[in-house]
Amino acid sequence: MSQQIKEGDKVPSGSLTSKGDLGIQNYDPAEIFAKGTHVLFSVPGAFTPTCSEKHLPGYVEHAEALKEAGVLSINCVAVNDAFVMKAWGESLGIGEKVRLLSDGNGAYNQIMGLSMDTGNFGGIRSKRYAMIITDGQVKGLFVEEDKSFEVSKAEYILEQLQK
């Protein structure tokens, strides 16, 4: 596994996808986060309990406050395919408030040193984390301890932005 990305680092180039009305769209995080302030948060998996009941809904609920704090885009990444991510967003009715990005094989989270191997439970997954990115640089990185949900939730990120 790569060394974990840290505050002050540039967001690495990579390939993430989403399923939109026009089919599969490809995104390079280094490009989409190059200008302005963005939030990227990651969940271990779509449709999992904490991710579906708290993590993603928290960002949807606080989307307006995050925008008022200067955030241009809110992005959720998971090691699921783009079709699963789209279905997950539709099942929760998130609309356009959060862009759901697929890291299909976990390669992008591995580049950032933020992946974990869950063995036969789900294989390579992403750790639960959030980051504040300004002009392509990681300004805040908040990685959860195992089985924890404190520093990557929307309310905590909003507090960090308002400091």
N, C-alpha and C. Protein backbone atom coordinates (compact mmCIF):
# COMPACT_ATOMS: atom_id res chain seq x y z
N MET A 1 0.84 -1.19 0.00
CA MET A 1 0.00 0.00 0.00
C MET A 1 0.88 1.24 0.00
N SER A 2 0.41 2.27 -0.65
CA SER A 2 1.14 3.54 -0.71
C SER A 2 1.12 4.22 0.64
N GLN A 3 2.04 5.15 0.78
CA GLN A 3 2.05 5.98 1.99
C GLN A 3 0.80 6.84 1.99
N GLN A 4 0.22 7.05 3.18
CA GLN A 4 -1.02 7.81 3.26
C GLN A 4 -0.80 9.28 2.89
N ILE A 5 -1.70 9.80 2.08
CA ILE A 5 -1.69 11.22 1.74
C ILE A 5 -1.80 12.01 3.04
N LYS A 6 -1.26 13.23 3.02
CA LYS A 6 -1.32 14.04 4.24
C LYS A 6 -1.65 15.49 3.89
N GLU A 7 -2.00 16.24 4.92
CA GLU A 7 -2.32 17.65 4.71
C GLU A 7 -1.12 18.34 4.07
N GLY A 8 -1.40 19.19 3.10
CA GLY A 8 -0.36 19.89 2.36
C GLY A 8 -0.02 19.22 1.04
N ASP A 9 -0.37 17.93 0.89
CA ASP A 9 -0.11 17.21 -0.36
C ASP A 9 -1.10 17.66 -1.44
N LYS A 10 -0.66 17.56 -2.68
CA LYS A 10 -1.56 17.76 -3.82
C LYS A 10 -2.41 16.50 -3.98
N VAL A 11 -3.65 16.67 -4.39
CA VAL A 11 -4.51 15.53 -4.67
C VAL A 11 -3.93 14.83 -5.90
N PRO A 12 -3.70 13.52 -5.82
CA PRO A 12 -3.11 12.83 -6.97
C PRO A 12 -4.08 12.68 -8.14
N SER A 13 -3.50 12.55 -9.30
CA SER A 13 -4.27 12.24 -10.49
C SER A 13 -4.78 10.81 -10.36
N GLY A 14 -5.87 10.51 -11.02
CA GLY A 14 -6.42 9.17 -10.96
C GLY A 14 -7.67 9.11 -11.80
N SER A 15 -8.41 8.01 -11.66
CA SER A 15 -9.61 7.83 -12.46
C SER A 15 -10.76 7.39 -11.57
N LEU A 16 -11.79 8.23 -11.53
CA LEU A 16 -13.04 7.91 -10.84
C LEU A 16 -14.15 8.06 -11.86
N THR A 17 -15.25 7.35 -11.67
CA THR A 17 -16.34 7.41 -12.63
C THR A 17 -17.67 7.65 -11.93
N SER A 18 -18.64 8.09 -12.70
CA SER A 18 -20.02 8.17 -12.21
C SER A 18 -20.94 7.82 -13.37
N LYS A 19 -22.13 7.37 -13.02
CA LYS A 19 -23.14 7.04 -14.03
C LYS A 19 -24.13 8.17 -14.07
N GLY A 20 -24.15 8.86 -15.18
CA GLY A 20 -25.08 9.97 -15.34
C GLY A 20 -26.06 9.69 -16.46
N ASP A 21 -26.83 10.70 -16.81
CA ASP A 21 -27.81 10.56 -17.88
C ASP A 21 -27.15 10.26 -19.22
N LEU A 22 -25.90 10.69 -19.37
CA LEU A 22 -25.19 10.52 -20.63
C LEU A 22 -24.29 9.28 -20.61
N GLY A 23 -24.47 8.41 -19.65
CA GLY A 23 -23.63 7.21 -19.56
C GLY A 23 -22.57 7.37 -18.49
N ILE A 24 -21.48 6.64 -18.66
CA ILE A 24 -20.39 6.68 -17.68
C ILE A 24 -19.53 7.92 -17.95
N GLN A 25 -19.31 8.70 -16.89
CA GLN A 25 -18.46 9.87 -16.98
C GLN A 25 -17.19 9.59 -16.19
N ASN A 26 -16.06 10.01 -16.75
CA ASN A 26 -14.76 9.84 -16.10
C ASN A 26 -14.31 11.16 -15.48
N TYR A 27 -13.73 11.06 -14.31
CA TYR A 27 -13.23 12.23 -13.60
C TYR A 27 -11.80 11.99 -13.14
N ASP A 28 -10.97 13.00 -13.27
CA ASP A 28 -9.63 12.98 -12.69
C ASP A 28 -9.68 13.92 -11.49
N PRO A 29 -9.55 13.37 -10.27
CA PRO A 29 -9.63 14.22 -9.08
C PRO A 29 -8.69 15.41 -9.11
N ALA A 30 -7.50 15.25 -9.67
CA ALA A 30 -6.55 16.36 -9.73
C ALA A 30 -7.12 17.52 -10.55
N GLU A 31 -7.96 17.20 -11.53
CA GLU A 31 -8.57 18.24 -12.37
C GLU A 31 -9.82 18.82 -11.72
N ILE A 32 -10.72 17.97 -11.21
CA ILE A 32 -12.00 18.50 -10.71
C ILE A 32 -11.84 19.24 -9.39
N PHE A 33 -10.74 19.00 -8.67
CA PHE A 33 -10.50 19.70 -7.40
C PHE A 33 -9.41 20.77 -7.52
N ALA A 34 -9.02 21.11 -8.75
CA ALA A 34 -7.90 22.03 -8.98
C ALA A 34 -8.17 23.46 -8.54
N LYS A 35 -9.41 23.91 -8.64
CA LYS A 35 -9.74 25.30 -8.31
C LYS A 35 -10.87 25.33 -7.28
N GLY A 36 -10.71 26.17 -6.26
CA GLY A 36 -11.75 26.32 -5.26
C GLY A 36 -11.64 25.30 -4.14
N THR A 37 -12.65 25.30 -3.27
CA THR A 37 -12.68 24.40 -2.12
C THR A 37 -13.72 23.31 -2.34
N HIS A 38 -13.31 22.08 -2.08
CA HIS A 38 -14.16 20.91 -2.29
C HIS A 38 -14.07 19.99 -1.08
N VAL A 39 -15.10 19.19 -0.88
CA VAL A 39 -15.07 18.15 0.13
C VAL A 39 -15.15 16.81 -0.58
N LEU A 40 -14.25 15.91 -0.21
CA LEU A 40 -14.28 14.54 -0.68
C LEU A 40 -14.39 13.66 0.54
N PHE A 41 -15.44 12.85 0.60
CA PHE A 41 -15.53 11.90 1.69
C PHE A 41 -15.71 10.51 1.13
N SER A 42 -15.26 9.54 1.90
CA SER A 42 -15.28 8.18 1.41
C SER A 42 -15.97 7.27 2.41
N VAL A 43 -16.70 6.33 1.86
CA VAL A 43 -17.40 5.33 2.67
C VAL A 43 -16.90 3.95 2.26
N PRO A 44 -16.90 3.00 3.20
CA PRO A 44 -16.45 1.64 2.86
C PRO A 44 -17.33 0.96 1.80
N GLY A 45 -18.62 1.30 1.74
CA GLY A 45 -19.45 0.67 0.73
C GLY A 45 -20.84 1.27 0.66
N ALA A 46 -21.36 1.37 -0.55
CA ALA A 46 -22.74 1.81 -0.75
C ALA A 46 -23.68 0.79 -0.11
N PHE A 47 -24.82 1.25 0.31
CA PHE A 47 -25.89 0.42 0.88
C PHE A 47 -25.53 -0.22 2.22
N THR A 48 -24.39 0.16 2.82
CA THR A 48 -24.04 -0.39 4.13
C THR A 48 -24.68 0.50 5.21
N PRO A 49 -24.93 -0.03 6.40
CA PRO A 49 -25.74 0.69 7.40
C PRO A 49 -25.28 2.11 7.74
N THR A 50 -24.08 2.29 8.26
CA THR A 50 -23.64 3.63 8.67
C THR A 50 -23.57 4.56 7.47
N CYS A 51 -23.10 4.04 6.34
CA CYS A 51 -22.96 4.85 5.13
C CYS A 51 -24.32 5.36 4.64
N SER A 52 -25.32 4.49 4.66
CA SER A 52 -26.65 4.83 4.13
C SER A 52 -27.52 5.58 5.12
N GLU A 53 -27.35 5.31 6.40
CA GLU A 53 -28.22 5.92 7.41
C GLU A 53 -27.67 7.23 7.96
N LYS A 54 -26.34 7.41 7.93
CA LYS A 54 -25.75 8.58 8.56
C LYS A 54 -24.79 9.36 7.67
N HIS A 55 -23.80 8.67 7.09
CA HIS A 55 -22.71 9.38 6.44
C HIS A 55 -23.18 10.20 5.24
N LEU A 56 -23.68 9.54 4.20
CA LEU A 56 -24.16 10.26 3.01
C LEU A 56 -25.34 11.18 3.34
N PRO A 57 -26.35 10.72 4.09
CA PRO A 57 -27.46 11.63 4.41
C PRO A 57 -27.03 12.90 5.16
N GLY A 58 -25.99 12.80 5.96
CA GLY A 58 -25.49 13.97 6.68
C GLY A 58 -24.98 15.04 5.72
N TYR A 59 -24.29 14.61 4.68
CA TYR A 59 -23.79 15.58 3.69
C TYR A 59 -24.92 16.16 2.86
N VAL A 60 -25.94 15.37 2.57
CA VAL A 60 -27.11 15.88 1.85
C VAL A 60 -27.81 16.92 2.72
N GLU A 61 -28.01 16.59 3.99
CA GLU A 61 -28.70 17.49 4.93
C GLU A 61 -27.94 18.81 5.11
N HIS A 62 -26.62 18.76 5.13
CA HIS A 62 -25.81 19.95 5.38
C HIS A 62 -25.22 20.56 4.12
N ALA A 63 -25.69 20.14 2.95
CA ALA A 63 -25.13 20.62 1.68
C ALA A 63 -25.20 22.14 1.56
N GLU A 64 -26.32 22.72 1.94
CA GLU A 64 -26.48 24.17 1.82
C GLU A 64 -25.50 24.91 2.73
N ALA A 65 -25.37 24.45 3.97
CA ALA A 65 -24.44 25.08 4.92
C ALA A 65 -22.99 24.93 4.43
N LEU A 66 -22.66 23.79 3.84
CA LEU A 66 -21.31 23.60 3.30
C LEU A 66 -21.05 24.56 2.15
N LYS A 67 -22.05 24.74 1.28
CA LYS A 67 -21.91 25.70 0.17
C LYS A 67 -21.73 27.11 0.72
N GLU A 68 -22.49 27.45 1.76
CA GLU A 68 -22.37 28.78 2.37
C GLU A 68 -20.99 28.97 2.99
N ALA A 69 -20.34 27.88 3.39
CA ALA A 69 -18.99 27.94 3.96
C ALA A 69 -17.91 27.95 2.87
N GLY A 70 -18.35 28.02 1.60
CA GLY A 70 -17.41 28.16 0.49
C GLY A 70 -17.09 26.90 -0.28
N VAL A 71 -17.78 25.81 -0.01
CA VAL A 71 -17.52 24.55 -0.70
C VAL A 71 -18.20 24.55 -2.07
N LEU A 72 -17.41 24.33 -3.12
CA LEU A 72 -17.95 24.31 -4.48
C LEU A 72 -18.61 22.98 -4.82
N SER A 73 -18.04 21.86 -4.31
CA SER A 73 -18.64 20.56 -4.59
C SER A 73 -18.42 19.61 -3.42
N ILE A 74 -19.41 18.74 -3.23
CA ILE A 74 -19.35 17.70 -2.21
C ILE A 74 -19.33 16.38 -2.97
N ASN A 75 -18.33 15.56 -2.68
CA ASN A 75 -18.09 14.35 -3.44
C ASN A 75 -17.95 13.16 -2.51
N CYS A 76 -18.64 12.09 -2.85
CA CYS A 76 -18.57 10.84 -2.09
C CYS A 76 -17.97 9.78 -2.97
N VAL A 77 -16.94 9.09 -2.47
CA VAL A 77 -16.31 8.02 -3.23
C VAL A 77 -16.43 6.71 -2.46
N ALA A 78 -16.62 5.63 -3.20
CA ALA A 78 -16.66 4.30 -2.60
C ALA A 78 -16.12 3.29 -3.61
N VAL A 79 -15.64 2.17 -3.08
CA VAL A 79 -15.16 1.09 -3.94
C VAL A 79 -16.38 0.24 -4.32
N ASN A 80 -17.16 0.80 -5.22
CA ASN A 80 -18.32 0.15 -5.83
C ASN A 80 -18.33 0.62 -7.28
N ASP A 81 -19.04 -0.08 -8.14
CA ASP A 81 -19.09 0.38 -9.53
C ASP A 81 -20.06 1.56 -9.67
N ALA A 82 -19.96 2.25 -10.80
CA ALA A 82 -20.76 3.45 -11.03
C ALA A 82 -22.26 3.17 -11.03
N PHE A 83 -22.67 1.98 -11.44
CA PHE A 83 -24.08 1.63 -11.47
C PHE A 83 -24.63 1.47 -10.04
N VAL A 84 -23.84 0.86 -9.18
CA VAL A 84 -24.23 0.71 -7.77
C VAL A 84 -24.32 2.09 -7.11
N MET A 85 -23.34 2.94 -7.37
CA MET A 85 -23.34 4.28 -6.78
C MET A 85 -24.58 5.06 -7.21
N LYS A 86 -24.93 4.98 -8.50
CA LYS A 86 -26.12 5.68 -9.00
C LYS A 86 -27.38 5.14 -8.32
N ALA A 87 -27.51 3.82 -8.23
CA ALA A 87 -28.68 3.21 -7.59
C ALA A 87 -28.76 3.61 -6.11
N TRP A 88 -27.62 3.67 -5.46
CA TRP A 88 -27.57 4.07 -4.05
C TRP A 88 -28.08 5.50 -3.88
N GLY A 89 -27.59 6.40 -4.72
CA GLY A 89 -28.04 7.80 -4.67
C GLY A 89 -29.53 7.92 -4.92
N GLU A 90 -30.02 7.17 -5.89
CA GLU A 90 -31.46 7.20 -6.20
C GLU A 90 -32.27 6.65 -5.03
N SER A 91 -31.79 5.58 -4.40
CA SER A 91 -32.54 4.97 -3.29
C SER A 91 -32.65 5.92 -2.11
N LEU A 92 -31.68 6.83 -1.97
CA LEU A 92 -31.70 7.80 -0.86
C LEU A 92 -32.24 9.16 -1.30
N GLY A 93 -32.53 9.33 -2.58
CA GLY A 93 -33.08 10.59 -3.09
C GLY A 93 -32.16 11.77 -2.88
N ILE A 94 -30.86 11.61 -3.16
CA ILE A 94 -29.92 12.71 -2.85
C ILE A 94 -29.91 13.82 -3.89
N GLY A 95 -30.45 13.58 -5.07
CA GLY A 95 -30.47 14.61 -6.10
C GLY A 95 -29.07 15.00 -6.53
N GLU A 96 -28.85 16.31 -6.69
CA GLU A 96 -27.56 16.83 -7.18
C GLU A 96 -26.69 17.36 -6.05
N LYS A 97 -27.07 17.16 -4.82
CA LYS A 97 -26.33 17.77 -3.70
C LYS A 97 -24.95 17.18 -3.49
N VAL A 98 -24.80 15.89 -3.78
CA VAL A 98 -23.52 15.20 -3.61
C VAL A 98 -23.22 14.42 -4.88
N ARG A 99 -21.99 14.59 -5.40
CA ARG A 99 -21.57 13.81 -6.58
C ARG A 99 -21.04 12.47 -6.08
N LEU A 100 -21.63 11.39 -6.59
CA LEU A 100 -21.22 10.04 -6.19
C LEU A 100 -20.20 9.52 -7.19
N LEU A 101 -19.01 9.21 -6.70
CA LEU A 101 -17.90 8.77 -7.54
C LEU A 101 -17.53 7.33 -7.24
N SER A 102 -17.29 6.58 -8.28
CA SER A 102 -16.92 5.18 -8.16
C SER A 102 -15.41 5.01 -8.29
N ASP A 103 -14.84 4.32 -7.31
CA ASP A 103 -13.44 3.88 -7.37
C ASP A 103 -13.52 2.37 -7.53
N GLY A 104 -13.96 1.93 -8.71
CA GLY A 104 -14.37 0.56 -8.97
C GLY A 104 -13.50 -0.53 -8.39
N ASN A 105 -12.19 -0.43 -8.57
CA ASN A 105 -11.30 -1.48 -8.07
C ASN A 105 -10.48 -1.02 -6.86
N GLY A 106 -10.78 0.16 -6.36
CA GLY A 106 -10.07 0.67 -5.18
C GLY A 106 -8.72 1.28 -5.48
N ALA A 107 -8.37 1.40 -6.76
CA ALA A 107 -7.03 1.88 -7.13
C ALA A 107 -6.76 3.30 -6.65
N TYR A 108 -7.75 4.18 -6.75
CA TYR A 108 -7.51 5.57 -6.35
C TYR A 108 -7.27 5.67 -4.84
N ASN A 109 -8.07 4.98 -4.05
CA ASN A 109 -7.85 5.02 -2.61
C ASN A 109 -6.52 4.35 -2.24
N GLN A 110 -6.08 3.37 -3.02
CA GLN A 110 -4.77 2.77 -2.77
C GLN A 110 -3.65 3.77 -3.05
N ILE A 111 -3.78 4.55 -4.14
CA ILE A 111 -2.80 5.59 -4.46
C ILE A 111 -2.65 6.55 -3.28
N MET A 112 -3.78 6.87 -2.64
CA MET A 112 -3.75 7.83 -1.52
C MET A 112 -3.42 7.16 -0.18
N GLY A 113 -3.23 5.84 -0.19
CA GLY A 113 -2.92 5.15 1.05
C GLY A 113 -4.10 5.10 2.00
N LEU A 114 -5.31 5.14 1.45
CA LEU A 114 -6.53 5.18 2.27
C LEU A 114 -7.43 3.98 2.02
N SER A 115 -6.81 2.87 1.62
CA SER A 115 -7.61 1.65 1.42
C SER A 115 -7.35 0.68 2.55
N MET A 116 -8.22 -0.31 2.65
CA MET A 116 -8.06 -1.37 3.65
C MET A 116 -8.55 -2.67 3.03
N ASP A 117 -7.99 -3.76 3.50
CA ASP A 117 -8.39 -5.07 3.00
C ASP A 117 -9.33 -5.69 4.02
N THR A 118 -10.57 -5.88 3.63
CA THR A 118 -11.57 -6.46 4.54
C THR A 118 -11.69 -7.96 4.36
N GLY A 119 -10.73 -8.54 3.63
CA GLY A 119 -10.73 -10.00 3.44
C GLY A 119 -11.96 -10.45 2.68
N ASN A 120 -12.54 -11.58 3.11
CA ASN A 120 -13.68 -12.11 2.35
C ASN A 120 -14.97 -11.35 2.61
N PHE A 121 -14.96 -10.36 3.50
CA PHE A 121 -16.15 -9.54 3.74
C PHE A 121 -16.46 -8.67 2.53
N GLY A 122 -15.42 -8.05 1.96
CA GLY A 122 -15.65 -7.18 0.80
C GLY A 122 -14.41 -6.90 0.00
N GLY A 123 -13.29 -7.53 0.41
CA GLY A 123 -12.04 -7.30 -0.32
C GLY A 123 -11.47 -5.93 -0.03
N ILE A 124 -10.83 -5.33 -1.05
CA ILE A 124 -10.23 -4.00 -0.89
C ILE A 124 -11.36 -2.97 -0.86
N ARG A 125 -11.38 -2.20 0.19
CA ARG A 125 -12.37 -1.13 0.38
C ARG A 125 -11.63 0.14 0.77
N SER A 126 -12.36 1.22 0.83
CA SER A 126 -11.81 2.49 1.28
C SER A 126 -12.00 2.60 2.79
N LYS A 127 -11.04 3.23 3.43
CA LYS A 127 -11.24 3.63 4.82
C LYS A 127 -12.33 4.71 4.80
N ARG A 128 -12.94 4.93 5.95
CA ARG A 128 -13.92 6.02 6.08
C ARG A 128 -13.13 7.29 6.41
N TYR A 129 -13.26 8.29 5.55
CA TYR A 129 -12.53 9.54 5.76
C TYR A 129 -13.24 10.69 5.08
N ALA A 130 -12.76 11.89 5.37
CA ALA A 130 -13.19 13.09 4.65
C ALA A 130 -11.97 13.98 4.48
N MET A 131 -11.97 14.74 3.41
CA MET A 131 -10.90 15.72 3.23
C MET A 131 -11.45 17.00 2.65
N ILE A 132 -10.84 18.08 3.09
CA ILE A 132 -11.12 19.40 2.55
C ILE A 132 -9.98 19.71 1.59
N ILE A 133 -10.33 20.01 0.35
CA ILE A 133 -9.34 20.25 -0.69
C ILE A 133 -9.53 21.67 -1.19
N THR A 134 -8.45 22.45 -1.20
CA THR A 134 -8.51 23.81 -1.72
C THR A 134 -7.44 23.97 -2.79
N ASP A 135 -7.87 24.38 -3.97
CA ASP A 135 -6.97 24.57 -5.11
C ASP A 135 -6.06 23.37 -5.32
N GLY A 136 -6.64 22.17 -5.22
CA GLY A 136 -5.92 20.94 -5.50
C GLY A 136 -5.06 20.41 -4.37
N GLN A 137 -5.05 21.11 -3.25
CA GLN A 137 -4.21 20.72 -2.12
C GLN A 137 -5.07 20.27 -0.94
N VAL A 138 -4.64 19.20 -0.26
CA VAL A 138 -5.37 18.71 0.91
C VAL A 138 -5.14 19.68 2.06
N LYS A 139 -6.20 20.36 2.47
CA LYS A 139 -6.12 21.32 3.58
C LYS A 139 -6.50 20.67 4.89
N GLY A 140 -7.33 19.65 4.83
CA GLY A 140 -7.74 18.92 6.03
C GLY A 140 -8.00 17.48 5.68
N LEU A 141 -7.44 16.55 6.46
CA LEU A 141 -7.65 15.13 6.24
C LEU A 141 -8.11 14.51 7.55
N PHE A 142 -9.25 13.84 7.51
CA PHE A 142 -9.88 13.31 8.72
C PHE A 142 -10.23 11.85 8.49
N VAL A 143 -9.36 10.95 8.99
CA VAL A 143 -9.51 9.52 8.78
C VAL A 143 -10.04 8.89 10.05
N GLU A 144 -11.10 8.11 9.91
CA GLU A 144 -11.72 7.46 11.07
C GLU A 144 -10.90 6.27 11.55
N GLU A 145 -10.92 6.05 12.85
CA GLU A 145 -10.41 4.81 13.42
C GLU A 145 -11.40 3.71 13.02
N ASP A 146 -10.97 2.44 13.08
CA ASP A 146 -11.88 1.34 12.76
C ASP A 146 -13.16 1.43 13.59
N LYS A 147 -14.28 1.15 12.94
CA LYS A 147 -15.60 1.10 13.59
C LYS A 147 -16.00 2.44 14.21
N SER A 148 -15.43 3.53 13.71
CA SER A 148 -15.69 4.85 14.28
C SER A 148 -16.38 5.72 13.23
N PHE A 149 -17.16 6.70 13.70
CA PHE A 149 -17.82 7.65 12.81
C PHE A 149 -17.93 8.98 13.53
N GLU A 150 -16.85 9.73 13.54
CA GLU A 150 -16.80 11.02 14.23
C GLU A 150 -16.24 12.14 13.35
N VAL A 151 -15.01 11.94 12.85
CA VAL A 151 -14.29 13.04 12.19
C VAL A 151 -14.56 13.17 10.69
N SER A 152 -15.30 12.23 10.11
CA SER A 152 -15.57 12.32 8.67
C SER A 152 -17.01 12.73 8.39
N LYS A 153 -17.79 12.96 9.45
CA LYS A 153 -19.19 13.32 9.22
C LYS A 153 -19.32 14.79 8.84
N ALA A 154 -20.40 15.11 8.17
CA ALA A 154 -20.62 16.45 7.63
C ALA A 154 -20.55 17.53 8.69
N GLU A 155 -21.12 17.27 9.85
CA GLU A 155 -21.13 18.29 10.91
C GLU A 155 -19.71 18.66 11.33
N TYR A 156 -18.85 17.66 11.44
CA TYR A 156 -17.46 17.90 11.84
C TYR A 156 -16.71 18.68 10.76
N ILE A 157 -16.92 18.32 9.50
CA ILE A 157 -16.25 19.02 8.40
C ILE A 157 -16.73 20.47 8.33
N LEU A 158 -18.00 20.68 8.55
CA LEU A 158 -18.55 22.04 8.56
C LEU A 158 -17.87 22.87 9.67
N GLU A 159 -17.71 22.28 10.85
CA GLU A 159 -17.01 22.97 11.95
C GLU A 159 -15.59 23.36 11.53
N GLN A 160 -14.89 22.44 10.86
CA GLN A 160 -13.51 22.72 10.43
C GLN A 160 -13.47 23.87 9.43
N LEU A 161 -14.45 23.93 8.54
CA LEU A 161 -14.50 24.99 7.55
C LEU A 161 -14.81 26.34 8.17
N GLN A 162 -15.51 26.34 9.29
CA GLN A 162 -15.94 27.59 9.91
C GLN A 162 -14.91 28.14 10.89
N LYS A 163 -13.79 27.41 11.09
CA LYS A 163 -12.75 27.86 12.02
C LYS A 163 -11.99 29.04 11.46
